[in-house]
PDB file of C-alpha atoms in Angstrom:
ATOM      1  CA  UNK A   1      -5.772  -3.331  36.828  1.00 70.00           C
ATOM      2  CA  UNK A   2      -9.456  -4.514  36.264  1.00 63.00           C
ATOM      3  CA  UNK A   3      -9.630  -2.450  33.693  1.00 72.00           C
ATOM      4  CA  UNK A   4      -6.443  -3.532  31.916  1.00 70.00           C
ATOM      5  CA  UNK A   5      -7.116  -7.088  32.138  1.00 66.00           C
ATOM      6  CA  UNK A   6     -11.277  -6.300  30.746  1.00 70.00           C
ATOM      7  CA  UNK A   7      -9.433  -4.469  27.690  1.00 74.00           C
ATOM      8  CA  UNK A   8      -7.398  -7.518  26.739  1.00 78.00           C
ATOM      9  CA  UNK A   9      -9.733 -10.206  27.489  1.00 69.00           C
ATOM     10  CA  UNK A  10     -11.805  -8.340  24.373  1.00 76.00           C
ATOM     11  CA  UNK A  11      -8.771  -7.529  22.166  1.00 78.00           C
ATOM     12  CA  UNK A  12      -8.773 -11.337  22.415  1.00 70.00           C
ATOM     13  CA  UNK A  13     -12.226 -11.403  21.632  1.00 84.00           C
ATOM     14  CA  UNK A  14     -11.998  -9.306  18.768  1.00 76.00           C
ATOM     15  CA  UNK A  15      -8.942 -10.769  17.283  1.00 85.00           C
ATOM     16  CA  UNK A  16     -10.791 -13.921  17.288  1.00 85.00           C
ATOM     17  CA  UNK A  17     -14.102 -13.421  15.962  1.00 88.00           C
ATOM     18  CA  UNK A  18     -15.142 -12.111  12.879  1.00 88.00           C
ATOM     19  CA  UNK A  19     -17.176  -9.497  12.221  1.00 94.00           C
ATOM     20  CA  UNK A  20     -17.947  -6.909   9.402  1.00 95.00           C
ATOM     21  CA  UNK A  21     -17.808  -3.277  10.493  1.00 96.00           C
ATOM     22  CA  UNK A  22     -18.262  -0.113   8.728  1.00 96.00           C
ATOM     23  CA  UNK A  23     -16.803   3.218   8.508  1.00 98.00           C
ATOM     24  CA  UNK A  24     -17.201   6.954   9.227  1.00 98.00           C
ATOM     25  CA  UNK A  25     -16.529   9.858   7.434  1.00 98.00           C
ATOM     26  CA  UNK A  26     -14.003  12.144   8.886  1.00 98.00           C
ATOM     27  CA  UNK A  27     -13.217  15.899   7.721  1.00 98.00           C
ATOM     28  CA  UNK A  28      -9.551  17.033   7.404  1.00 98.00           C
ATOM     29  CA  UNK A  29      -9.365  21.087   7.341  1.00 98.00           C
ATOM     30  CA  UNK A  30      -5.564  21.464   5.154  1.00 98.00           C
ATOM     31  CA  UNK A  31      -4.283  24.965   5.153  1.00 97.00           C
ATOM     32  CA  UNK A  32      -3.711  24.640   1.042  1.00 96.00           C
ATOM     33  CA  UNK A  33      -6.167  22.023  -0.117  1.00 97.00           C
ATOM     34  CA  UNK A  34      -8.737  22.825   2.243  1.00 97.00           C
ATOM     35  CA  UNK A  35     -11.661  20.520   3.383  1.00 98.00           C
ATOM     36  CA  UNK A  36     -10.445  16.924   2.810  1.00 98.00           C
ATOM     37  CA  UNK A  37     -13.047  14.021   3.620  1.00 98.00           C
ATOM     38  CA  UNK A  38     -11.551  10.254   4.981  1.00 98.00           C
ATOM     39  CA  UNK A  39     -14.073   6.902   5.375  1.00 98.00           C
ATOM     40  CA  UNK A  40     -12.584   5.767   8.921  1.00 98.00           C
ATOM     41  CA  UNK A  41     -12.491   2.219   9.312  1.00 97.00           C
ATOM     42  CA  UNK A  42     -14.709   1.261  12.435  1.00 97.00           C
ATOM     43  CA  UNK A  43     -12.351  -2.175  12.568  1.00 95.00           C
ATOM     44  CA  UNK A  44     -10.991  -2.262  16.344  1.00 94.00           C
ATOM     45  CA  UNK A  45      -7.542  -2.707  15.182  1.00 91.00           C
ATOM     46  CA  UNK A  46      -7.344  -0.306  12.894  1.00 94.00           C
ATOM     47  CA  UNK A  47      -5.233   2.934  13.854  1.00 94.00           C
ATOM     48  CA  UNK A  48      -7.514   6.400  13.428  1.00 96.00           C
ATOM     49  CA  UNK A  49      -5.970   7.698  10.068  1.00 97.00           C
ATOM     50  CA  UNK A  50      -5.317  11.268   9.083  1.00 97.00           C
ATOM     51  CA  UNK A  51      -4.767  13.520   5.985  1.00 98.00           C
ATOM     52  CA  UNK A  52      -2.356  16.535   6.514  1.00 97.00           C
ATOM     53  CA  UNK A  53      -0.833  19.349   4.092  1.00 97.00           C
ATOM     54  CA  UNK A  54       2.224  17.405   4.739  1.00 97.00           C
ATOM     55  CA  UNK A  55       1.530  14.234   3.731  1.00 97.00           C
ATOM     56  CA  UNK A  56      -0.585  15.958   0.279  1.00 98.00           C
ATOM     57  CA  UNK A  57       2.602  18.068  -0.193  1.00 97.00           C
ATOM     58  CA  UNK A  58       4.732  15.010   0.237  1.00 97.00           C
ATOM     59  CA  UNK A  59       3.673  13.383  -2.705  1.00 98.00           C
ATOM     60  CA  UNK A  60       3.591  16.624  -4.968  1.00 97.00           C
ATOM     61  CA  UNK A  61       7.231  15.413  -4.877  1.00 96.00           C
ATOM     62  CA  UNK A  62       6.700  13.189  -7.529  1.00 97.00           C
ATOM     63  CA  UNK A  63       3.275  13.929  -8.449  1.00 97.00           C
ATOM     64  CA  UNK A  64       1.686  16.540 -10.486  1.00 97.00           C
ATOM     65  CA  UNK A  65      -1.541  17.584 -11.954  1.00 96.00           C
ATOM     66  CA  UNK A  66      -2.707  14.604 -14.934  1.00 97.00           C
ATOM     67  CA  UNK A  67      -0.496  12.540 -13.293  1.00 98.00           C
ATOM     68  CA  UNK A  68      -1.442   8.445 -13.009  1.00 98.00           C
ATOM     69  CA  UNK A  69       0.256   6.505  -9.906  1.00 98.00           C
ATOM     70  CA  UNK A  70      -0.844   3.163  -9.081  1.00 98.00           C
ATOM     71  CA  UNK A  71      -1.039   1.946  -5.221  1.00 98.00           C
ATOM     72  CA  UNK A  72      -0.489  -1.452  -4.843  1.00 98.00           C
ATOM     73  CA  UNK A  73      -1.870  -2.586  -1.163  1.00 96.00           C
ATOM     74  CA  UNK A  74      -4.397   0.396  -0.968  1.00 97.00           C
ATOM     75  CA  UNK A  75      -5.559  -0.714   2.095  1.00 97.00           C
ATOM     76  CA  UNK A  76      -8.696   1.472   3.042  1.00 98.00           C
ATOM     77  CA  UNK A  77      -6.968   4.540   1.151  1.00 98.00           C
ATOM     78  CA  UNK A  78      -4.817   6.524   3.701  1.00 97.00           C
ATOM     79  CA  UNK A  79      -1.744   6.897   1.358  1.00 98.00           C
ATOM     80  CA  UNK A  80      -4.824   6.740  -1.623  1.00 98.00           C
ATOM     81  CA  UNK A  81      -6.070   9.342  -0.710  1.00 98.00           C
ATOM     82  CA  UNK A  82      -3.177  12.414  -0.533  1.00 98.00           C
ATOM     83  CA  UNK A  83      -1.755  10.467  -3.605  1.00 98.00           C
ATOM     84  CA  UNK A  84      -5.221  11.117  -5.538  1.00 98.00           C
ATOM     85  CA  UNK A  85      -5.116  15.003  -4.381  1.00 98.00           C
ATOM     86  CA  UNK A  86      -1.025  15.253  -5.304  1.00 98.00           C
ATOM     87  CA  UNK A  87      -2.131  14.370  -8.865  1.00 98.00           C
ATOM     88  CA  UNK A  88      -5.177  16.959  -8.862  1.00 97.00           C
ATOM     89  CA  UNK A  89      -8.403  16.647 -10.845  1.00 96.00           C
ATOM     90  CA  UNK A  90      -7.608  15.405 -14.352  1.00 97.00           C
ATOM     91  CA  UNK A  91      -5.271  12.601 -12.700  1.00 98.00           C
ATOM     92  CA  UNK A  92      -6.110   9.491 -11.455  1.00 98.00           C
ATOM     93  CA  UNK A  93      -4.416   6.644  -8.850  1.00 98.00           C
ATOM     94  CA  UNK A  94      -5.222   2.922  -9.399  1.00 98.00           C
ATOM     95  CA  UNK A  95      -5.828   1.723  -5.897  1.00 98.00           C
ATOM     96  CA  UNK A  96      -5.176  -2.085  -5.517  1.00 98.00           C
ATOM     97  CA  UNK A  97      -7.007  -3.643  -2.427  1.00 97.00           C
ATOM     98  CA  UNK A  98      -7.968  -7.844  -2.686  1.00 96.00           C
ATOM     99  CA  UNK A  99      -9.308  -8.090   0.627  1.00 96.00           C
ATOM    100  CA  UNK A 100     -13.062  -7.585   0.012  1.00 97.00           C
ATOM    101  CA  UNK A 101     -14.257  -6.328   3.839  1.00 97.00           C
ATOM    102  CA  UNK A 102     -11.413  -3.070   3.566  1.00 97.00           C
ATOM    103  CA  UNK A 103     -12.051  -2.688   0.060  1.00 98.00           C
ATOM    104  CA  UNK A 104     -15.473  -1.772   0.988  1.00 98.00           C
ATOM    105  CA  UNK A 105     -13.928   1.258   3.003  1.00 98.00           C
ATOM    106  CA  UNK A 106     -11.655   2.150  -0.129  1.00 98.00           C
ATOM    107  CA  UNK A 107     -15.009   2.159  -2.695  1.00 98.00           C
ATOM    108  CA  UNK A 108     -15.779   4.684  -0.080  1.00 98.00           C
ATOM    109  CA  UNK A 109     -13.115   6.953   0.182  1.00 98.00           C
ATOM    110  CA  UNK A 110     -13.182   6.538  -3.905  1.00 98.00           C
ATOM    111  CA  UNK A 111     -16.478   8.437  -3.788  1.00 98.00           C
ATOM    112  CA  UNK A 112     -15.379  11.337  -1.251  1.00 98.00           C
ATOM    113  CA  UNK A 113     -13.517  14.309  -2.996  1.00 98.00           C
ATOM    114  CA  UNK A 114     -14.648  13.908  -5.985  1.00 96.00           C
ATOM    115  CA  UNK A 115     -13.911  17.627  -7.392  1.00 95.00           C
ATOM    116  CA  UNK A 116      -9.959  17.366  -6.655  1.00 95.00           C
ATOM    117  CA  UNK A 117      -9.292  13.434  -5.953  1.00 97.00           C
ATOM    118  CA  UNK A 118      -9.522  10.840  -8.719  1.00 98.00           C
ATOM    119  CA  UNK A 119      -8.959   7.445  -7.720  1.00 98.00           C
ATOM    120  CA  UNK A 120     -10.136   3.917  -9.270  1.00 98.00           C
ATOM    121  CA  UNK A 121     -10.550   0.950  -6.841  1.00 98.00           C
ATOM    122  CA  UNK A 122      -9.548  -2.464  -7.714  1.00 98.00           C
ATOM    123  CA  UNK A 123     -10.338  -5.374  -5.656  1.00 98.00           C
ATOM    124  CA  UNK A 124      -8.130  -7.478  -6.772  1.00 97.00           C
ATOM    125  CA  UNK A 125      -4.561  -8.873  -5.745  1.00 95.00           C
ATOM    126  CA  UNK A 126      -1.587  -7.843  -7.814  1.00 95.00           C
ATOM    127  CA  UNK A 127      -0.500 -10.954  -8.965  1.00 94.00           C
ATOM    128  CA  UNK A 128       2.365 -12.306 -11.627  1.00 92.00           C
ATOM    129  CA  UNK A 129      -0.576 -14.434 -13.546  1.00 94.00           C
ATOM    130  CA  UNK A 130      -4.401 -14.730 -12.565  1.00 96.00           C
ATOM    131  CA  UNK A 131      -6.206 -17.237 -10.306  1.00 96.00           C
ATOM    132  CA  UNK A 132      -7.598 -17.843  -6.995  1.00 96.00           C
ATOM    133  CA  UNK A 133      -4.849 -17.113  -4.153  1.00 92.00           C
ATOM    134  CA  UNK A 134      -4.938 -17.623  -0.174  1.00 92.00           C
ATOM    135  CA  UNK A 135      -3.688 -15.111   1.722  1.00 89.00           C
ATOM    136  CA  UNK A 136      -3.285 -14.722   5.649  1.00 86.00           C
ATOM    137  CA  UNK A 137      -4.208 -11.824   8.161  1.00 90.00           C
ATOM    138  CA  UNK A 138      -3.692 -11.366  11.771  1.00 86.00           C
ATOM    139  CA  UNK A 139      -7.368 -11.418  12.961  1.00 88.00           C
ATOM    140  CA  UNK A 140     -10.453 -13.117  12.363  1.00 88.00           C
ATOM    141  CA  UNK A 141     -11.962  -9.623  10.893  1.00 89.00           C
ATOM    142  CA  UNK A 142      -9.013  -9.673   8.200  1.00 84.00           C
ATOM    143  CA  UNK A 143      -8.022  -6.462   9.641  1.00 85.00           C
ATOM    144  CA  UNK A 144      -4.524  -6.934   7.900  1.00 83.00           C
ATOM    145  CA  UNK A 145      -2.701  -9.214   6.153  1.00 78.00           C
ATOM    146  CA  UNK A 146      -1.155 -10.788   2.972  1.00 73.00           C
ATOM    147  CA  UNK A 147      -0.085 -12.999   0.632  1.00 65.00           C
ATOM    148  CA  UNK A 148       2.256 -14.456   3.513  1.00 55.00           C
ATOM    149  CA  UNK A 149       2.870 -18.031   2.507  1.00 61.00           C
ATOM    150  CA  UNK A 150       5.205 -16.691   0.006  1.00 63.00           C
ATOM    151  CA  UNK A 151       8.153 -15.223   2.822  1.00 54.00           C
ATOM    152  CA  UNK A 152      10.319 -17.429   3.593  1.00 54.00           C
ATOM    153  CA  UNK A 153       9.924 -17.172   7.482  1.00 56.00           C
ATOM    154  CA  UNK A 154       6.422 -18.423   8.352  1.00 54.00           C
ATOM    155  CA  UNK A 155       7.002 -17.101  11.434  1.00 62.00           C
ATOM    156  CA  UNK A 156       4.401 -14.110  10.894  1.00 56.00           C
ATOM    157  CA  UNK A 157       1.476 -15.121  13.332  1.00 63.00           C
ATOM    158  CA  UNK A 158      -1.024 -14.343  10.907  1.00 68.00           C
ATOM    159  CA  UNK A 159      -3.592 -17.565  10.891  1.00 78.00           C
ATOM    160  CA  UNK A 160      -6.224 -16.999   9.127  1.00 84.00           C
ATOM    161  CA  UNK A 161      -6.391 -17.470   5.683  1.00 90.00           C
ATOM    162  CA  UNK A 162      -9.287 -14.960   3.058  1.00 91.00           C
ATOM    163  CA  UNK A 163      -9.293 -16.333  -0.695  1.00 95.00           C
ATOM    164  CA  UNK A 164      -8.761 -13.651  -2.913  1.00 95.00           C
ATOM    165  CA  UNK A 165      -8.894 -13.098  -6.816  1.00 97.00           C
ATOM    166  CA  UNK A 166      -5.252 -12.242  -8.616  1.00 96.00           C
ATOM    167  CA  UNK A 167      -4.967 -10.384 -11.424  1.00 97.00           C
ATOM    168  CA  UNK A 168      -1.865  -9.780 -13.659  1.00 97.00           C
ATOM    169  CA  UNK A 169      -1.665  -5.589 -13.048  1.00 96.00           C
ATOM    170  CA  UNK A 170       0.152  -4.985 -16.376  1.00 97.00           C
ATOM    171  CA  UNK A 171      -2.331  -6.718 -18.487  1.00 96.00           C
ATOM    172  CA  UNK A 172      -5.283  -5.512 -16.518  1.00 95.00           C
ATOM    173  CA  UNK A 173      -4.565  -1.746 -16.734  1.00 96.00           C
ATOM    174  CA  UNK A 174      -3.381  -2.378 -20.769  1.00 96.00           C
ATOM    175  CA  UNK A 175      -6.755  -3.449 -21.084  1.00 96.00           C
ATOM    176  CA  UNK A 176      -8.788  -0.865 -19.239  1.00 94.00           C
ATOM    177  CA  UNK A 177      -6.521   2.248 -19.609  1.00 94.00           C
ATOM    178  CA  UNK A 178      -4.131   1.952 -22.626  1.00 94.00           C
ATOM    179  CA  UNK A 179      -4.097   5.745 -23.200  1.00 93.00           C
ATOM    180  CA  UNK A 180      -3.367   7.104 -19.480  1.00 94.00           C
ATOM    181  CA  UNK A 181      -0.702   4.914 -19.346  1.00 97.00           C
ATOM    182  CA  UNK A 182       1.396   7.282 -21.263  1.00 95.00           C
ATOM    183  CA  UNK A 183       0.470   9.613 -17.723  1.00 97.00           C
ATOM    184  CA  UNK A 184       2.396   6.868 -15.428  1.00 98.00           C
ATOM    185  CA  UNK A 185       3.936   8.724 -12.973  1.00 98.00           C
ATOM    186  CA  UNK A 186       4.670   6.824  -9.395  1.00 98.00           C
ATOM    187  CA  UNK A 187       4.091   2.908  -8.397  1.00 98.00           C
ATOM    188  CA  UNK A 188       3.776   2.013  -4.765  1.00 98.00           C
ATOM    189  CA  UNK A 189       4.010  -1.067  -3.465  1.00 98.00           C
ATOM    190  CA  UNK A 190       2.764  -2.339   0.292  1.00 95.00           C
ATOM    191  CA  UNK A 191       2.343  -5.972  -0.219  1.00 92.00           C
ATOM    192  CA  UNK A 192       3.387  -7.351   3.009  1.00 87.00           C
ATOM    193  CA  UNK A 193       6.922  -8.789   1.597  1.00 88.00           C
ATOM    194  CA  UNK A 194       5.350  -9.943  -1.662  1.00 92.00           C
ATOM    195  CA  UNK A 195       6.488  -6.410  -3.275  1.00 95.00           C
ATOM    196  CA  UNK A 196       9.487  -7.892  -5.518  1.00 96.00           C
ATOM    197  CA  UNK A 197       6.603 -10.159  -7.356  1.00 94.00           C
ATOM    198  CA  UNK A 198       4.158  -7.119  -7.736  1.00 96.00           C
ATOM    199  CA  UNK A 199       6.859  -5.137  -9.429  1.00 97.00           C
ATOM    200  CA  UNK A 200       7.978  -8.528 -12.005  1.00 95.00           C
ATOM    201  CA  UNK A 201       4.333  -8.302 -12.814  1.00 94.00           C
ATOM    202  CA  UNK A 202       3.857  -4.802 -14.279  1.00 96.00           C
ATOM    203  CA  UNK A 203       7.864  -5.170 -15.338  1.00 95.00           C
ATOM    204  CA  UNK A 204       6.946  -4.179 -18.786  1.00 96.00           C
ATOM    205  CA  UNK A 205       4.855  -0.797 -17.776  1.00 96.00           C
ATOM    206  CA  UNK A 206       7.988   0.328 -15.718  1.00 97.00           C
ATOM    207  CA  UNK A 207      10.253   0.065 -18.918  1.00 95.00           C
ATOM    208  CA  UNK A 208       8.019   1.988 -20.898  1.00 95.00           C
ATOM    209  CA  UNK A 209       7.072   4.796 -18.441  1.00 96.00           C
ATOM    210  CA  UNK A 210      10.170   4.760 -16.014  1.00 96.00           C
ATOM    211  CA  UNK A 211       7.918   5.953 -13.236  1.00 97.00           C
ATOM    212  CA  UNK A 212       8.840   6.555  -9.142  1.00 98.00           C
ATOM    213  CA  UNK A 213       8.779   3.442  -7.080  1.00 98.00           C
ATOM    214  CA  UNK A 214       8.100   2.977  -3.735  1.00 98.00           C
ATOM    215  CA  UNK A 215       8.052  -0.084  -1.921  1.00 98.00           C
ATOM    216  CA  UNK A 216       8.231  -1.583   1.528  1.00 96.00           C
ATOM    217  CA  UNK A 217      11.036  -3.646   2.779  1.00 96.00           C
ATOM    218  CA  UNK A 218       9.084  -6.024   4.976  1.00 93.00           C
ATOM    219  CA  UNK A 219      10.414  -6.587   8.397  1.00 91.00           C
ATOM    220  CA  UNK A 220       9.823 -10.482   7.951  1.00 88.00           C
ATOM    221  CA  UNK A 221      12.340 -10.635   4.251  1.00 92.00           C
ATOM    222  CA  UNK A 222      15.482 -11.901   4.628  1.00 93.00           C
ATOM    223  CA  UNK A 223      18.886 -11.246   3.412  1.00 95.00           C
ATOM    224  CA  UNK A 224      17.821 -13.116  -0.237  1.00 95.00           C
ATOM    225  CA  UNK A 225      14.458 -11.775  -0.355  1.00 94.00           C
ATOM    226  CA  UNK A 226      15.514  -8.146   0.481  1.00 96.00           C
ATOM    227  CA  UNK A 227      18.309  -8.354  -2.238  1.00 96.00           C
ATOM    228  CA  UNK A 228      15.858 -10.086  -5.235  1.00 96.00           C
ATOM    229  CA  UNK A 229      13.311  -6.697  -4.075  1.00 97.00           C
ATOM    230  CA  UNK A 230      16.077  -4.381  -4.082  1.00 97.00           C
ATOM    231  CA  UNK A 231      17.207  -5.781  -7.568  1.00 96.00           C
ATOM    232  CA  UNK A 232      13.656  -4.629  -8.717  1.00 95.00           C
ATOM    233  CA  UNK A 233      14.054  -1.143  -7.613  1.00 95.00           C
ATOM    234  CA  UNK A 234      17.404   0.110  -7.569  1.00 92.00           C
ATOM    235  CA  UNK A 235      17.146  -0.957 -12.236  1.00 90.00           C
ATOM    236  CA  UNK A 236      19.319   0.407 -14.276  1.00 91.00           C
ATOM    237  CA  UNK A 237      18.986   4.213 -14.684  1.00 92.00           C
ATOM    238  CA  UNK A 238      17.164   4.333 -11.091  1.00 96.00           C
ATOM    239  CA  UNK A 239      18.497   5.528  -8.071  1.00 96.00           C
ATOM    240  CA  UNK A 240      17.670   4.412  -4.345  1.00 97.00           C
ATOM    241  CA  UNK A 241      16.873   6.321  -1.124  1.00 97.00           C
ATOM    242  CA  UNK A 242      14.773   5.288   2.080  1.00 97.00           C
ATOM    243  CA  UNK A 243      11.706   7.382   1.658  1.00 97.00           C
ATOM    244  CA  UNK A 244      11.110   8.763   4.899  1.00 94.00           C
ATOM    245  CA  UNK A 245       7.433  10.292   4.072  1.00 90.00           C
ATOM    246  CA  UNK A 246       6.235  13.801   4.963  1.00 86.00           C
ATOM    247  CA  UNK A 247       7.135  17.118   3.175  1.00 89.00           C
ATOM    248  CA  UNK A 248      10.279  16.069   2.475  1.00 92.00           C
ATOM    249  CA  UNK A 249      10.314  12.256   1.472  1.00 96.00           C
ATOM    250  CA  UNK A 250      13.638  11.557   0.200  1.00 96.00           C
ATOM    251  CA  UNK A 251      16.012  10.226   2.752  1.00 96.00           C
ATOM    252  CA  UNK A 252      20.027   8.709   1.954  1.00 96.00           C
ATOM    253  CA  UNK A 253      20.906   6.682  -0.810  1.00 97.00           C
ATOM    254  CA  UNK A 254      20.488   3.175  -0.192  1.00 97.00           C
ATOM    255  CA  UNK A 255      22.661   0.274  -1.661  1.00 96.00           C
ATOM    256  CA  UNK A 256      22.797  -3.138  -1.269  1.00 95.00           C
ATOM    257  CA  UNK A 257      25.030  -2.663   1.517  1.00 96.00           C
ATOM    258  CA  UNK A 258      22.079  -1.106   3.800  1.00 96.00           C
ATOM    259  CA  UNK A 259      19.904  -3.733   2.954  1.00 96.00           C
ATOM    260  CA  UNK A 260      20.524  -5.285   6.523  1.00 94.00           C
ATOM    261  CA  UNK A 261      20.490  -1.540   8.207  1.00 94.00           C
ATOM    262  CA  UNK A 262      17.227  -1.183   9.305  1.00 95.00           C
ATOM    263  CA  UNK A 263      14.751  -3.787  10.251  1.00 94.00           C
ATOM    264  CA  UNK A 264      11.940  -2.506   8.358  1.00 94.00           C
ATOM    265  CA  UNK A 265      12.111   0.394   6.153  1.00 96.00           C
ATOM    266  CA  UNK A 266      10.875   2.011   3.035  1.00 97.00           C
ATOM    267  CA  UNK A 267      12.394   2.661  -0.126  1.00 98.00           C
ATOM    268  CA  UNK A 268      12.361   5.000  -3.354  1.00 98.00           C
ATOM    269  CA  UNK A 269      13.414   4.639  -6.763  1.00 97.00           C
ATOM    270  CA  UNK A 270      13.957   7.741  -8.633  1.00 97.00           C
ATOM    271  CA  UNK A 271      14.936   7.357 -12.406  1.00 96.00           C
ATOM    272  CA  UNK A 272      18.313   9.238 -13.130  1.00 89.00           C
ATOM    273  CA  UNK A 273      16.503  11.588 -15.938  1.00 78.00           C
ATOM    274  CA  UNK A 274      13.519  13.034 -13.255  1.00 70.00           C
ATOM    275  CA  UNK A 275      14.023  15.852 -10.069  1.00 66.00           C
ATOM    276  CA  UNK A 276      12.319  15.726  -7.735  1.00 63.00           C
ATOM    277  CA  UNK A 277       9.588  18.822  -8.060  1.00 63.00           C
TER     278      UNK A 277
END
């Protein structure tokens, strides 16, 4: 019981302090893609992260060799990272990560697998026009968080408040990659509920390119704020399922009936014309 009581006295500690911590390098053996390499964050919150055949092989569902996706909400790369290996060694994935203390972990996983994984990181917040912007994580170490004072319920517990620099997506990758955008394969968004605004701003690349979205349904959205998401997904020519990860990602079709199903859920976009590889 000592114990117990010692281990939450310094989660309460940690949650409320702030410190900077660093990361270690972690080796993934896959049966296909072989030796994989992952920066760990050291944060205390922070759940150990791995990289299996499954999860590489999961994305090869929409993904292919040449390929560009962009992840929106990078975090320190764990979803990065199999994306960058789905899309081999001449493609590339735009990671998006504004909060400066992970994105140090991300510039580090950038740097690890360089002869099969491809990935640019962008610390930056995907935002519908540019500025400064305050967003709001759980813990004083800005272990996670978002761009929360946009959700309707404010009832998120997440207190304290990192300024971050916004960047319209669209204009920013039209700027730095006008060529590769031809390559646009997959957008994924995990914006803590501010996905439906990530997706308005890069509106235009999604017309031209028609690419796979994925994007969370935050747990905190309600009925309107699920609906005006789902209205950026499920576009005309598009069809919805909850993407259920692993080999197999696709799950059942999802309409705006199912918005309510589950309280917190993921879903894909598929455009009519593409299978599935």
């Amino acid at each position: 019981m000592l114990e117990a009581l010692a281990r939450r006295i310094q989660r309460h500690r940690d949650r409320r302090t702030f410190r900077e911590y660093g990361h270690e390098v972690k080796r993934f053996h896959l049966e296909h893609d072989g030796v994989v390499e992952y920066a760990q964050w050291l944060h205390p919150f922070e759940k150990p992260k791995t990289i299996t055949q499954d999860m590489v092989d999961g994305w090869r569902t929409f993904l292919g060799d040449g390929d560009l996706a962009i992840d929106v909400g990078a975090h320190t790369g764990d979803t990065t990272v199999p994306m960058a290996l789905a899309c081999g060694p001449s493609g590339l994935v735009v990671a998006v990560e504004p909060n400066r203390y992970v994105f140090r972990v991300l510039e580090a996983n950038a740097a690890l697998n360089r002869d099969r994984a491809h990935i640019l990181p962008l610390n930056v917040a995907a935002t519908e026009s540019d500025g400064e912007f305050e967003f709001h994580y759980w813990d004083a170490s800005f272990g996670n968080g978002g761009y929360l004072s946009r959700l309707h319920n404010q009832r998120h517990g997440h207190h304290y408040p990192l300024r971050v620099t916004g960047r319209n997506l669209e204009h920013e990758l039209r700027e730095r990659m006008p060529a590769m955008l031809e390559t646009l394969a997959l957008i994924k968004t995990d914006a803590e509920g501010y996905d439906a605004a990530v997706l308005r701003s890069v509106r235009g690349l999604i017309d031209e390119t028609l690419p796979v979205l994925i994007s969370e349904m935050h747990k905190k959205l309600d009925h309107g704020e699920r609906l005006e998401l789902f209205e950026q997904v499920a576009r005309p020519g598009y069809r919805a399922f909850r993407y259920t990860g692993g080999p197999q990602p696709v799950g059942e079709p999802v309409t705006r009936d199912d918005l309510q199903r589950w309280p917190h859920f993921d879903v894909v976009s598929i455009p009519e014309h593409r299978t599935p590889r």
